[in-house]
PDB file of C-alpha atoms and ligand atoms in Angstrom:
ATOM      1  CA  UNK A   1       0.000   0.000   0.000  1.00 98.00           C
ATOM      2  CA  UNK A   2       0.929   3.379  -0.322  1.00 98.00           C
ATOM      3  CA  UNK A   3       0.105   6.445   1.549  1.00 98.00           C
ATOM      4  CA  UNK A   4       1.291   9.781   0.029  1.00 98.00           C
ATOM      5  CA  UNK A   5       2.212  12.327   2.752  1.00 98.00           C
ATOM      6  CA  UNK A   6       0.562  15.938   2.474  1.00 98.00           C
ATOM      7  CA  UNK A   7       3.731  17.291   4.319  1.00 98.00           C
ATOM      8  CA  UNK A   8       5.127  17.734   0.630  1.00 98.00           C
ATOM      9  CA  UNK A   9       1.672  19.078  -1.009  1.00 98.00           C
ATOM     10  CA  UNK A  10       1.439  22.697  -2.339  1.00 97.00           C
ATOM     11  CA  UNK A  11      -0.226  24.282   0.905  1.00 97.00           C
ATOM     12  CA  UNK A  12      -1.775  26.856  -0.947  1.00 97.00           C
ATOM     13  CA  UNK A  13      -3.563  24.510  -3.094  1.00 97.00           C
ATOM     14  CA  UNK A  14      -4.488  21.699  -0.508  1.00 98.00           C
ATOM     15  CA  UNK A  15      -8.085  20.780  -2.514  1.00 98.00           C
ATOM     16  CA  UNK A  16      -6.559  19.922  -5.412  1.00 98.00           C
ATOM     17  CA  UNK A  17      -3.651  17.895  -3.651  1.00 98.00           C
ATOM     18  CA  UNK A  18      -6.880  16.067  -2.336  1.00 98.00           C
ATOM     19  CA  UNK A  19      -8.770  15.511  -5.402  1.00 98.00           C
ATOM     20  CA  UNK A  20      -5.536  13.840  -7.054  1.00 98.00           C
ATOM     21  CA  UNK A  21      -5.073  11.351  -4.135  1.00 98.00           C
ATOM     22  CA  UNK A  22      -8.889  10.778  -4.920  1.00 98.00           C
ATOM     23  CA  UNK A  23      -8.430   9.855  -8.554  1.00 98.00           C
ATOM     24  CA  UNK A  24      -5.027   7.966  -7.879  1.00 98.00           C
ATOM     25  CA  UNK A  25      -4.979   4.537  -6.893  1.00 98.00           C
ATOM     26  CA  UNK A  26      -3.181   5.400  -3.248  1.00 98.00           C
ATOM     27  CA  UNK A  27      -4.903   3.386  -0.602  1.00 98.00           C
ATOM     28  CA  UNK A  28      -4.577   6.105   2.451  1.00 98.00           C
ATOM     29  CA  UNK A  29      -3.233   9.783   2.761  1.00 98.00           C
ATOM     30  CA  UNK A  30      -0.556  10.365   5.097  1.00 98.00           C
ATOM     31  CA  UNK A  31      -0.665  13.578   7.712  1.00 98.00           C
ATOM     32  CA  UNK A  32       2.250  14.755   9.468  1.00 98.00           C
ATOM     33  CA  UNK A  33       1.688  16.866  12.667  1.00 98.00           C
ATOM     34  CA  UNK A  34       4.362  18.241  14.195  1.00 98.00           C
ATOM     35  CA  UNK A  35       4.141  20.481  17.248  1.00 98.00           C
ATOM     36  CA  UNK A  36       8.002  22.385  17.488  1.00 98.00           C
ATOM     37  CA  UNK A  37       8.462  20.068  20.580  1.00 98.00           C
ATOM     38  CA  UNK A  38       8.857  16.700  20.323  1.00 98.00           C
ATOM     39  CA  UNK A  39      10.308  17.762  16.339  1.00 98.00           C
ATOM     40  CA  UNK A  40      11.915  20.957  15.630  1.00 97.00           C
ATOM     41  CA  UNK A  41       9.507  22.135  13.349  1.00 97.00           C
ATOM     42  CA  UNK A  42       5.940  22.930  13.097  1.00 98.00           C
ATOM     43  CA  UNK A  43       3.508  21.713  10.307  1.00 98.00           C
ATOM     44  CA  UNK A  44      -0.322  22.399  10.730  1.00 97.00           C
ATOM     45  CA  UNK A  45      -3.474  21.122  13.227  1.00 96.00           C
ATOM     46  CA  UNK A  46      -7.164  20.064  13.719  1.00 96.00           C
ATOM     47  CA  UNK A  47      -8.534  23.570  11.452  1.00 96.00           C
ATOM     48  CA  UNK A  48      -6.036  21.919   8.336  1.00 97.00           C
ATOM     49  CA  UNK A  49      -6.908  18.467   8.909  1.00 96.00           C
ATOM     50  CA  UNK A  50     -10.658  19.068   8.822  1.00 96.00           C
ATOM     51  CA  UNK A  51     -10.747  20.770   5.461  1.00 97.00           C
ATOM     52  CA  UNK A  52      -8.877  18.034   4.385  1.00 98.00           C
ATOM     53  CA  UNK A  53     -10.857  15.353   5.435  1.00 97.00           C
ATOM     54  CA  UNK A  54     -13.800  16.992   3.815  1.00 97.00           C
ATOM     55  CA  UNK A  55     -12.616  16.795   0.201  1.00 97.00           C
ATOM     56  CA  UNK A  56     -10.025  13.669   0.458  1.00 98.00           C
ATOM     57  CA  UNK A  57     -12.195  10.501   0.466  1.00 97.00           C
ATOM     58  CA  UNK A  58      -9.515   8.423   0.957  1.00 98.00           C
ATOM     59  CA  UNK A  59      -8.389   7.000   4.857  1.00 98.00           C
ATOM     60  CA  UNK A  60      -6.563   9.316   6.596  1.00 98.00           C
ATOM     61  CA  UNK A  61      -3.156   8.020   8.401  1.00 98.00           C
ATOM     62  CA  UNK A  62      -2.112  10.281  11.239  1.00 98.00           C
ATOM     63  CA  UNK A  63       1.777  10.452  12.117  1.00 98.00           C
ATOM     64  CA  UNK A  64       1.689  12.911  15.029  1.00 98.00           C
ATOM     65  CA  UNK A  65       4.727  13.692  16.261  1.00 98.00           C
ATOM     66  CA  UNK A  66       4.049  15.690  19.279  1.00 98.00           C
ATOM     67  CA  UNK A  67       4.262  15.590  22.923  1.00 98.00           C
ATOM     68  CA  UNK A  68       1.541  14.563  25.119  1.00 98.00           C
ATOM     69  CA  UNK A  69      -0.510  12.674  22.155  1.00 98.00           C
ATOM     70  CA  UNK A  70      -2.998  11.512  25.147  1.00 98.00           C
ATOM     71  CA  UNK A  71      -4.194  15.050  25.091  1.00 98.00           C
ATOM     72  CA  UNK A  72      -5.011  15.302  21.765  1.00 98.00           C
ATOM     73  CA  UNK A  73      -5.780  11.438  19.915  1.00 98.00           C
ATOM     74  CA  UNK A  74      -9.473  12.051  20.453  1.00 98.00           C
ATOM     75  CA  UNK A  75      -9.887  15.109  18.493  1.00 98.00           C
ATOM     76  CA  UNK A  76      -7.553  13.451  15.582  1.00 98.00           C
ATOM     77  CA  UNK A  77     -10.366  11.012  15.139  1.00 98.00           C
ATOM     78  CA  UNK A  78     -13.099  13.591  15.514  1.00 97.00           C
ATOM     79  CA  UNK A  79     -10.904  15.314  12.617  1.00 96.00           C
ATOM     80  CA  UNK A  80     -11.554  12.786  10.478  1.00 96.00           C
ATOM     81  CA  UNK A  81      -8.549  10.327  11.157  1.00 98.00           C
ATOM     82  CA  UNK A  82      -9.132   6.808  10.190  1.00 98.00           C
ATOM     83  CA  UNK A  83      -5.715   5.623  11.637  1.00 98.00           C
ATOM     84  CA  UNK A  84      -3.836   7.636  15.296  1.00 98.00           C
ATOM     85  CA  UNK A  85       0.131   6.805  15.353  1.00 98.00           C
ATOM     86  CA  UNK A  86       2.351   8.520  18.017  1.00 99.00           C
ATOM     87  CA  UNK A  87       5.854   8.159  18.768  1.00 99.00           C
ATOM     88  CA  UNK A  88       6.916   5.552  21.317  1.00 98.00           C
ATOM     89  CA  UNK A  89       9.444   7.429  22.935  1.00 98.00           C
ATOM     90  CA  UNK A  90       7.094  10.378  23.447  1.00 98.00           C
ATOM     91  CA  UNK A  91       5.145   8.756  26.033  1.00 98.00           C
ATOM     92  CA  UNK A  92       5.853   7.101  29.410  1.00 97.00           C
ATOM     93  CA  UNK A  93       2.699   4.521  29.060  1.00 97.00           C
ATOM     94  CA  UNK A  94       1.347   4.132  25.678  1.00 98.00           C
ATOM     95  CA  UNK A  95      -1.471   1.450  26.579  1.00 98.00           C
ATOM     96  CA  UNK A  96      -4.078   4.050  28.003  1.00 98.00           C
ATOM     97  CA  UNK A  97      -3.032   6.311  24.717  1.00 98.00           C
ATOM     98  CA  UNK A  98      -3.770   3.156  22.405  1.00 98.00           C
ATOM     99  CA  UNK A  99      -7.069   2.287  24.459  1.00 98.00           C
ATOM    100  CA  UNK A 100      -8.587   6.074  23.670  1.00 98.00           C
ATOM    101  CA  UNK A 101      -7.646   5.686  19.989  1.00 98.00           C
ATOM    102  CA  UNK A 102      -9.326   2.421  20.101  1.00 98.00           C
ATOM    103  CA  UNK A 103     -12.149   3.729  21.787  1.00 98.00           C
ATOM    104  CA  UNK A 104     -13.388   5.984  19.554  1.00 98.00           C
ATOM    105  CA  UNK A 105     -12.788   3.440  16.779  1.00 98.00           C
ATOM    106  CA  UNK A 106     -10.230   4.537  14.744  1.00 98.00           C
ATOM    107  CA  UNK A 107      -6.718   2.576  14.042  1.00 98.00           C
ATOM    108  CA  UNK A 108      -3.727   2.653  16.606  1.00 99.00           C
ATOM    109  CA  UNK A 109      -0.371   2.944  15.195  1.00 98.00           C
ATOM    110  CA  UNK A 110       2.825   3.199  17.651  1.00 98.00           C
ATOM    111  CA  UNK A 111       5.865   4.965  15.793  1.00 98.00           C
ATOM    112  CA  UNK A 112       9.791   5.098  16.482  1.00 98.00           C
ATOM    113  CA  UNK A 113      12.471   7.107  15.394  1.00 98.00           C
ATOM    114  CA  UNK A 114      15.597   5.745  13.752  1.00 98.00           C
ATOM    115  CA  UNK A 115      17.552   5.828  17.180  1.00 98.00           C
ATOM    116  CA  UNK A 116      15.306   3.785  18.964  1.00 98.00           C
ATOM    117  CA  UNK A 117      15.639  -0.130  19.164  1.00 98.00           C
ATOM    118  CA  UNK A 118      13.189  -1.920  17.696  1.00 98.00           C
ATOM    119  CA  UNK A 119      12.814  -4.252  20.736  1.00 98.00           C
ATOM    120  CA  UNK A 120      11.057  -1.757  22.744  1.00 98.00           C
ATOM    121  CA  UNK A 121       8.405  -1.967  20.193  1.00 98.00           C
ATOM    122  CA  UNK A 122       7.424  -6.016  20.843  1.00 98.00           C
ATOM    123  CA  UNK A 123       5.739  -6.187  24.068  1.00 98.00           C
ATOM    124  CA  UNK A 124       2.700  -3.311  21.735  1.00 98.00           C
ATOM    125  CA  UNK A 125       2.745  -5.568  18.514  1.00 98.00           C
ATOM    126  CA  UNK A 126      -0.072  -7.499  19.781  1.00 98.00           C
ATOM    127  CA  UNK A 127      -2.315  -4.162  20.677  1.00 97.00           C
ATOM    128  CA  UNK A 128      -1.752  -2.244  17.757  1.00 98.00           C
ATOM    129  CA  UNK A 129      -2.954  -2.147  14.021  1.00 98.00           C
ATOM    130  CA  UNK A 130       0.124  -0.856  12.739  1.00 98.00           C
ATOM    131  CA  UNK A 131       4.048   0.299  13.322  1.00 99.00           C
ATOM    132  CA  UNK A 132       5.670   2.752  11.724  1.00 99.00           C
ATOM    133  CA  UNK A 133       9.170   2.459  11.274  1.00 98.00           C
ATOM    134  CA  UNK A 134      10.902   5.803  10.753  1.00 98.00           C
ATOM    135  CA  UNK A 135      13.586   6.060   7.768  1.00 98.00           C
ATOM    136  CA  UNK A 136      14.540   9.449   8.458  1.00 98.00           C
ATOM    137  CA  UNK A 137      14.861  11.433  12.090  1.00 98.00           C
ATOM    138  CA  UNK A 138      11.209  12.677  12.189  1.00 98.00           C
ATOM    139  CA  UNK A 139      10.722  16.568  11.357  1.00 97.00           C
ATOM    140  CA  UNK A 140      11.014  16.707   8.037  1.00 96.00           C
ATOM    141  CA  UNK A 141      10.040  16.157   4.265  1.00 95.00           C
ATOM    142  CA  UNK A 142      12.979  15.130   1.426  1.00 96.00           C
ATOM    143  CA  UNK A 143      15.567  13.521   3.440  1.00 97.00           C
ATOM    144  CA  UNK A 144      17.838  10.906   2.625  1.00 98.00           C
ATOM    145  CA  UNK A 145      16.635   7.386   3.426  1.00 98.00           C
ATOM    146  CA  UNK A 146      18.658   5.885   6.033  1.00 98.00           C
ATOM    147  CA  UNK A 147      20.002   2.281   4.872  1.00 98.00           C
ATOM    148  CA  UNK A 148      19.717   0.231   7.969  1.00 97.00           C
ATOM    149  CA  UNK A 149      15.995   0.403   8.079  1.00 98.00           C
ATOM    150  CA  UNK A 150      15.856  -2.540   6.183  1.00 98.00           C
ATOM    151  CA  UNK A 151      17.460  -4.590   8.747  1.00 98.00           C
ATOM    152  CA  UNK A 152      15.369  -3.165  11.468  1.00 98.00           C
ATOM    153  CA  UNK A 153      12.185  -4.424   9.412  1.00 98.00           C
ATOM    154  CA  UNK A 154      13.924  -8.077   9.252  1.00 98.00           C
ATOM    155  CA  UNK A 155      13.623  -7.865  12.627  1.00 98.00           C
ATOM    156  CA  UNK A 156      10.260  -6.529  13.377  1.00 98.00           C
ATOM    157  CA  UNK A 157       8.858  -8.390  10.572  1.00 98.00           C
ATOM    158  CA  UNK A 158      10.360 -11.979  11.976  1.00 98.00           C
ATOM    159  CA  UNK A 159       8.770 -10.769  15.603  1.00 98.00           C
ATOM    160  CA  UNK A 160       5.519 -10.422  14.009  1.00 98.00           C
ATOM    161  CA  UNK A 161       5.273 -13.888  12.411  1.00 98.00           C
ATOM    162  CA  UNK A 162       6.665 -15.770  15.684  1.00 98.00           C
ATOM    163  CA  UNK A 163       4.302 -13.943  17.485  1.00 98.00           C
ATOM    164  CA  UNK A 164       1.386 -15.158  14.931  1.00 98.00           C
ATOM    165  CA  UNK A 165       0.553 -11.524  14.268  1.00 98.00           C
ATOM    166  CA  UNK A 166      -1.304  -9.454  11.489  1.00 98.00           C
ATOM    167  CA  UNK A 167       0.356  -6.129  12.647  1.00 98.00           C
ATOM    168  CA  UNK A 168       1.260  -3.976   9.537  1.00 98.00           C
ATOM    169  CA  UNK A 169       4.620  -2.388   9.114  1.00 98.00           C
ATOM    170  CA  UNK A 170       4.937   1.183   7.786  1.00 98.00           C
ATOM    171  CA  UNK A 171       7.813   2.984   6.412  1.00 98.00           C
ATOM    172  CA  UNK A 172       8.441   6.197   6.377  1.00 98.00           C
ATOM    173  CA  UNK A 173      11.318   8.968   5.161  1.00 98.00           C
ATOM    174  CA  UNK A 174      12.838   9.026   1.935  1.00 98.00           C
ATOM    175  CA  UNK A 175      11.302   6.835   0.377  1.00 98.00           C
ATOM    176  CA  UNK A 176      11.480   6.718  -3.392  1.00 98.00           C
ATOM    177  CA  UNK A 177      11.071   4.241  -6.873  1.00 98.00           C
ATOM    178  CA  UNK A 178      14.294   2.818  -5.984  1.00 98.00           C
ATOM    179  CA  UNK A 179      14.414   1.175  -2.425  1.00 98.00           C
ATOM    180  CA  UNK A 180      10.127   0.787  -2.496  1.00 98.00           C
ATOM    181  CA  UNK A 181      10.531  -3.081  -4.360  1.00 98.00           C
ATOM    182  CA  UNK A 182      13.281  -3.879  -1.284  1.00 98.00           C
ATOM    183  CA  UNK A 183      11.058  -2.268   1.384  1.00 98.00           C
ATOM    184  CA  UNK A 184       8.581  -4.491  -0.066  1.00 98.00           C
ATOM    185  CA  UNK A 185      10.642  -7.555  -0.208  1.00 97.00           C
ATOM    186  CA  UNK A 186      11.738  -7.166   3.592  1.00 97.00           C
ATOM    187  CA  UNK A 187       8.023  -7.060   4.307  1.00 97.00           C
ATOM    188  CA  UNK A 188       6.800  -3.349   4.417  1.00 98.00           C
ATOM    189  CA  UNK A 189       3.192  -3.165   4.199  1.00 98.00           C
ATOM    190  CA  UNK A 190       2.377   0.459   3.686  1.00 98.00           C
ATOM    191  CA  UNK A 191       5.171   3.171   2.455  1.00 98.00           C
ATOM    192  CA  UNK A 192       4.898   6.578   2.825  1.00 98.00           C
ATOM    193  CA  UNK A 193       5.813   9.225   0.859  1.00 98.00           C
ATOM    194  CA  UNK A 194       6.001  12.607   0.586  1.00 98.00           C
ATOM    195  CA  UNK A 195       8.647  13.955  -2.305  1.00 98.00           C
ATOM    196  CA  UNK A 196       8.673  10.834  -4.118  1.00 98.00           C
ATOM    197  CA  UNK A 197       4.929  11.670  -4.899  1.00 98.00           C
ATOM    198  CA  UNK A 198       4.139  15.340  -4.662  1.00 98.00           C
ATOM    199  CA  UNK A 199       7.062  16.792  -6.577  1.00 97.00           C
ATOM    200  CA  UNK A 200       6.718  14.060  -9.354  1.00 98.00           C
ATOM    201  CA  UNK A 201       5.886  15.527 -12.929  1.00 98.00           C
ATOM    202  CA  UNK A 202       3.024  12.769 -12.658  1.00 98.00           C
ATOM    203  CA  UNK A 203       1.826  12.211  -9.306  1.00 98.00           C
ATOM    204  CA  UNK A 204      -0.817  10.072 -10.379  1.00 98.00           C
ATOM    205  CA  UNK A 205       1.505   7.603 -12.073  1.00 98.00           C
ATOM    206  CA  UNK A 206       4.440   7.557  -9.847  1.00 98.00           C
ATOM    207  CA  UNK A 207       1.472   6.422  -7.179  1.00 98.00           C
ATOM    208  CA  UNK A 208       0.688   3.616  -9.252  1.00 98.00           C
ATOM    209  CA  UNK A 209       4.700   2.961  -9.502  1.00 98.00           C
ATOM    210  CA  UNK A 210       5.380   2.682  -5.774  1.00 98.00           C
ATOM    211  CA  UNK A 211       2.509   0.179  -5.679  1.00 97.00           C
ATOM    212  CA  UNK A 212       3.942  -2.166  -8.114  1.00 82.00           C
ATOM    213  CA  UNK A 213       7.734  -2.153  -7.067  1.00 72.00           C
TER     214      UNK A 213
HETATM  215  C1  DX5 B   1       8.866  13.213   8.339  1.00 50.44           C
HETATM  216  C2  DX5 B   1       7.459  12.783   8.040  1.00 50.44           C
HETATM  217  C3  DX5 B   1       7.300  12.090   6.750  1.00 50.44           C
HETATM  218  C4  DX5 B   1       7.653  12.942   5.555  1.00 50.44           C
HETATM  219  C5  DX5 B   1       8.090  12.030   4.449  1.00 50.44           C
HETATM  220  O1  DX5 B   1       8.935  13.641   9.642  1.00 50.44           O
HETATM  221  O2  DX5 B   1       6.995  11.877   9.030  1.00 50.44           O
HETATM  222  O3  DX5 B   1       5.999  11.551   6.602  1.00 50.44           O
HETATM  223  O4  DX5 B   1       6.578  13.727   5.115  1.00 50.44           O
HETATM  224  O5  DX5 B   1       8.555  12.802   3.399  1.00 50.44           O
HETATM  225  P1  DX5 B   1       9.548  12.203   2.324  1.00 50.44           P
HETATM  226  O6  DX5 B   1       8.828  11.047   1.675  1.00 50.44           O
HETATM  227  O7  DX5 B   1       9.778  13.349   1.397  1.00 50.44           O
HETATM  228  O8  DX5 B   1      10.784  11.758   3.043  1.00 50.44           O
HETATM  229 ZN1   ZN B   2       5.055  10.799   8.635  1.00 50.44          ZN
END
């Protein structure tokens, strides 16, 4: 699956951004929130996300990378989120945080950064619908994809079948035409991406691309 990221949309034209990811064949629609705390810079909120989710008919898959995410999860689904990630290392106790995304009935996702081992993710695989793997230090659109991710899936991916798991792996941060077919091979189920997609000649097709690597 793919899921385009809006971070690298033209802001001032966010409707039509939507309308493509409605006639393209992407699966979900990525959004980045980023609060100038927990990441150094600052992307947009619930007044954004709304309008969005109004004209974009396709699931929305929220990355927030923000501190105190328990404060906030419930209006991200009121907002129109079909999926709530938030980063692991944010949060002392992420259980109560994945029980009020649950609760309101939208997806739970837990996300880490490229510094943090994988392992602490294991003992959440079973509660959650998702994990995103980070590629790139969260923050930012168009960086360079960081090569050891693909170990890092090996190993999350080899956790999930000896647990007997469904859990879907994300991937996201530089990802591009090139390493999508490996990210695929090492058992990525959704990639994100932001560049790759938005400052393509042909958005549309380069969509369709990523799927079939
Ligand atoms: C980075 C964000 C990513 C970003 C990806 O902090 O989480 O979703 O938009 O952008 P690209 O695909 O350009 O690396
Ligand atoms: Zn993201």
């Amino acid at each position: 699956m793919v899921s385009p990221s809006l971070l690298s949309a033209d802001f001032s034209d966010l409707r039509s951004a939507c309308e493509m990811i409605n006639n393209s064949t992407a699966q979900w629609l990525h959004i980045d929130v980023m609060d100038g705390q927990f990441v150094p810079n600052i992307s947009f909120g619930f007044p954004v996300m709304e309008a969005v989710s109004r004209y974009c008919h396709k699931p929305l898959d929220v990355h927030l990378m923000i501190v105190h995410p328990e404060k906030y999860v419930e209006r991200f689904v009121d907002a129109g989120a079909y999926s709530v990630g938030f980063h692991l290392e944010a949060v002392e106790y992420p259980r109560p945080i994945l029980d009020l995304i649950r609760n309101k009935g939208a997806k739970t996702c837990l996300t880490i950064n490229p510094d943090i081992e994988v392992e602490r993710l294991y003992p959440y695989l079973k509660d959650v619908d998702m994990v995103l793997l980070m590629s790139v230090f969260a923050g930012y659109g168009g960086q360079k994809f960081i090569e050891d991710t693909y170990e890092k899936l090996d190993k999350v991916k080899a956790e999930i079948v000896r647990q007997g798991l469904s859990t879907l792996i994300e991937i996201d941060g530089g990802v591009n035409l090139e390493n999508a077919p490996k990210l695929y091979a090492h058992g990525a189920d959704v990639l994100v991406a932001g560049s790759t997609v938005f400052k393509a000649k042909d958005p549309i097709e380069t969509i369709r691309l990523l799927q079939k690597s």
